[in-house]
């Protein structure tokens, strides 16, 4: 019978510890904003999202050059009509405007 209080204590300790951590966000890769789905769909088939999220704050023109390089040099298959919205997202979420 002496073991019961110890068992209760152990269960409480586990329950308290469980409160200290939380599950990661559902979509941790990119900041939530209109256009995030475009980057998610078009920019992570060749490299991880960190290639994008760890860049210094680019201007929109710098993002434009970067995306153009992905297309021209590496053949990123990006629908032309999506480029503007994608650049808006990158500039706002990971650009100078983001600060
Ligand atoms: C077809 C493959 C491919 C796709 C799709 C792609 N990239 Fe890349 N990306 C690369 C390669 C290859 C590198 C260079 C990796 C290295 O140098 O280690 C790179 C590197 C980068 C870098 C690091 C800086 C640089 O210029 O090397 C950034 C930023 C980047 N990509 C952004 C993007 C964005 C934004 C998209 C979506 C529009 C995208 N990439 C889609 C292939 C791709």
XYZ file of C-alpha atoms and ligand atoms in Angstrom:
142
model
C 0.000 0.000 0.000
C 2.922 2.344 0.572
C 3.472 2.540 -3.159
C 0.172 4.228 -3.967
C 1.107 7.789 -2.904
C 4.321 7.516 -4.887
C 2.385 6.406 -7.949
C 0.011 9.355 -7.568
C 2.921 11.741 -7.209
C 4.568 10.341 -10.325
C 1.379 10.752 -12.338
C 0.985 14.351 -11.172
C 4.572 15.133 -12.103
C 4.039 13.774 -15.606
C 0.816 15.756 -15.983
C 2.560 18.993 -14.913
C 5.515 18.369 -17.203
C 3.118 17.787 -20.098
C 1.860 21.365 -19.704
C 5.315 22.763 -20.343
C 5.520 21.866 -23.998
C 3.134 22.341 -26.863
C 2.755 20.799 -30.249
C 4.379 22.697 -33.106
C 2.111 24.932 -35.176
C 0.256 23.156 -37.895
C 2.128 24.966 -40.648
C 5.412 26.066 -39.150
C 7.278 26.447 -42.430
C 6.110 29.897 -43.515
C 4.498 32.875 -41.820
C 0.746 32.852 -42.283
C -0.361 35.504 -44.788
C -2.030 35.563 -48.183
C 0.389 33.931 -50.601
C 1.986 31.560 -48.103
C 0.327 28.690 -49.947
C 2.126 29.734 -53.153
C 5.524 29.515 -51.529
C 4.532 26.283 -49.862
C 3.470 24.831 -53.209
C 6.265 26.170 -55.421
C 9.385 26.766 -53.404
C 10.164 23.722 -51.296
C 10.409 20.882 -53.768
C 14.164 21.399 -54.216
C 15.304 22.759 -50.868
C 13.978 23.292 -47.380
C 11.900 26.305 -46.415
C 14.904 27.595 -44.462
C 16.550 28.674 -47.702
C 13.808 31.277 -47.811
C 13.023 32.020 -44.188
C 16.629 32.533 -43.087
C 17.577 35.076 -45.746
C 18.279 38.624 -44.660
C 15.338 40.979 -45.245
C 15.316 41.386 -49.009
C 13.599 44.187 -50.877
C 10.875 43.135 -53.302
C 13.370 43.584 -56.151
C 15.860 41.314 -54.435
C 13.185 38.672 -53.996
C 12.282 39.146 -57.627
C 15.881 38.511 -58.649
C 16.052 35.488 -56.379
C 12.859 33.983 -57.785
C 13.993 34.738 -61.360
C 17.216 32.872 -60.580
C 15.246 29.873 -59.289
C 13.357 29.824 -62.571
C 16.196 30.532 -64.994
C 19.054 28.636 -63.377
C 17.339 25.810 -61.590
C 14.156 25.466 -63.626
C 11.667 26.153 -60.839
C 8.258 25.483 -62.408
C 6.385 28.591 -61.337
C 3.154 29.632 -63.082
C 3.855 33.138 -64.477
C 0.520 34.508 -63.255
C 1.428 33.570 -59.676
C 4.766 35.362 -59.556
C 3.403 38.765 -58.488
C 1.384 37.386 -55.593
C 4.334 35.249 -54.539
C 6.676 38.240 -54.574
C 4.186 40.299 -52.574
C 4.127 37.574 -49.962
C 7.914 37.236 -49.820
C 8.464 41.000 -49.630
C 5.867 41.444 -46.909
C 6.687 38.397 -44.819
C 10.455 38.082 -45.390
C 11.427 41.453 -46.769
C 12.411 44.918 -45.693
C 8.722 45.766 -45.319
C 8.348 42.951 -42.796
C 10.233 44.767 -40.017
C 13.890 23.486 -59.257
C 14.458 23.547 -57.939
C 14.196 24.795 -57.112
C 12.964 25.370 -56.842
C 11.587 24.906 -57.279
C 13.250 26.527 -56.010
N 14.583 26.620 -55.761
Fe 15.497 27.974 -54.576
N 17.283 27.067 -54.863
C 17.503 25.997 -55.706
C 18.915 25.674 -55.710
C 19.553 24.550 -56.495
C 19.521 26.601 -54.824
C 20.983 26.729 -54.506
C 21.318 25.737 -53.452
C 22.734 25.906 -52.982
O 23.460 26.754 -53.501
O 23.097 25.180 -52.063
C 18.463 27.442 -54.301
C 18.660 28.449 -53.370
C 17.696 29.344 -52.960
C 17.927 30.460 -52.078
C 19.253 30.800 -51.402
C 19.953 31.927 -52.072
C 20.457 31.536 -53.413
O 20.136 32.265 -54.355
O 21.184 30.530 -53.531
C 16.740 31.131 -51.961
C 16.449 32.400 -51.191
C 15.764 30.401 -52.746
N 16.362 29.314 -53.322
C 14.450 30.781 -52.862
C 13.500 30.076 -53.597
C 12.124 30.496 -53.761
C 11.502 31.753 -53.178
C 11.518 29.549 -54.513
C 10.085 29.540 -55.005
C 9.759 30.538 -55.989
C 12.509 28.535 -54.838
N 13.708 28.894 -54.262
C 12.263 27.390 -55.566
C 16.549 25.314 -56.418
C 15.196 25.579 -56.423
